[in-house]
C-alpha cells in the first residue's frame, strides 16, 4: 500500500491545473461584477508601482552622495506613504504596521534631519 500525504495530492500539477481555472473564474466574476472593488484594485496597483519608482529614485539619490541627496529622503517618504495608503486600501494589517513604522521612524526622521541640519 502506497502512502501519500494529503498535501501531495493537493499540490500535484494536475490538481493545480484543474483548480486554478475555477478559482480564476470566480475571482474574475466577482471583481468585474463589483466596479468599486475593481477601481480599488487598480488604484492599489498604481500606488504600488509609483511607490516602487519613488523608492528607487530615493535610494539612488541617497547612494549617489551628491548635493541633492536630501531629496532622496523625500522620495522615500513619498514611497512609504503610498505603500501605507495601498496597504490601508487592501486592509493588510501587517503591511500597514510595516509601512507606517518605516514612514514615521525612518523617512520622517531623515527629512527632519535634512531640513534642520
PDB file of N, CA and C in Angstrom, residues 16 32 59 68 90-91:
ATOM      1  N   UNK A  16      -3.573  21.400  -9.550  1.00  0.00           N
ATOM      2  CA  UNK A  16      -3.465  22.838  -9.736  1.00  0.00           C
ATOM      3  C   UNK A  16      -4.073  23.288 -11.060  1.00  0.00           C
ATOM      4  N   UNK A  32     -15.256  41.818 -11.659  1.00  0.00           N
ATOM      5  CA  UNK A  32     -15.911  42.552 -12.733  1.00  0.00           C
ATOM      6  C   UNK A  32     -17.356  42.885 -12.394  1.00  0.00           C
ATOM      7  N   UNK A  59      16.481  55.963  -3.273  1.00  0.00           N
ATOM      8  CA  UNK A  59      17.668  55.166  -2.966  1.00  0.00           C
ATOM      9  C   UNK A  59      18.867  55.562  -3.802  1.00  0.00           C
ATOM     10  N   UNK A  68      22.186  66.805  -3.982  1.00  0.00           N
ATOM     11  CA  UNK A  68      20.725  66.624  -3.953  1.00  0.00           C
ATOM     12  C   UNK A  68      20.294  65.413  -3.150  1.00  0.00           C
ATOM     13  N   UNK A  90      -6.069  47.793   0.939  1.00  0.00           N
ATOM     14  CA  UNK A  90      -6.150  46.334   0.889  1.00  0.00           C
ATOM     15  C   UNK A  90      -6.493  45.724   2.236  1.00  0.00           C
ATOM     16  N   UNK A  91      -6.465  46.550   3.305  1.00  0.00           N
ATOM     17  CA  UNK A  91      -6.740  46.096   4.676  1.00  0.00           C
ATOM     18  C   UNK A  91      -5.761  45.011   5.113  1.00  0.00           C
TER      19      UNK A  91
END
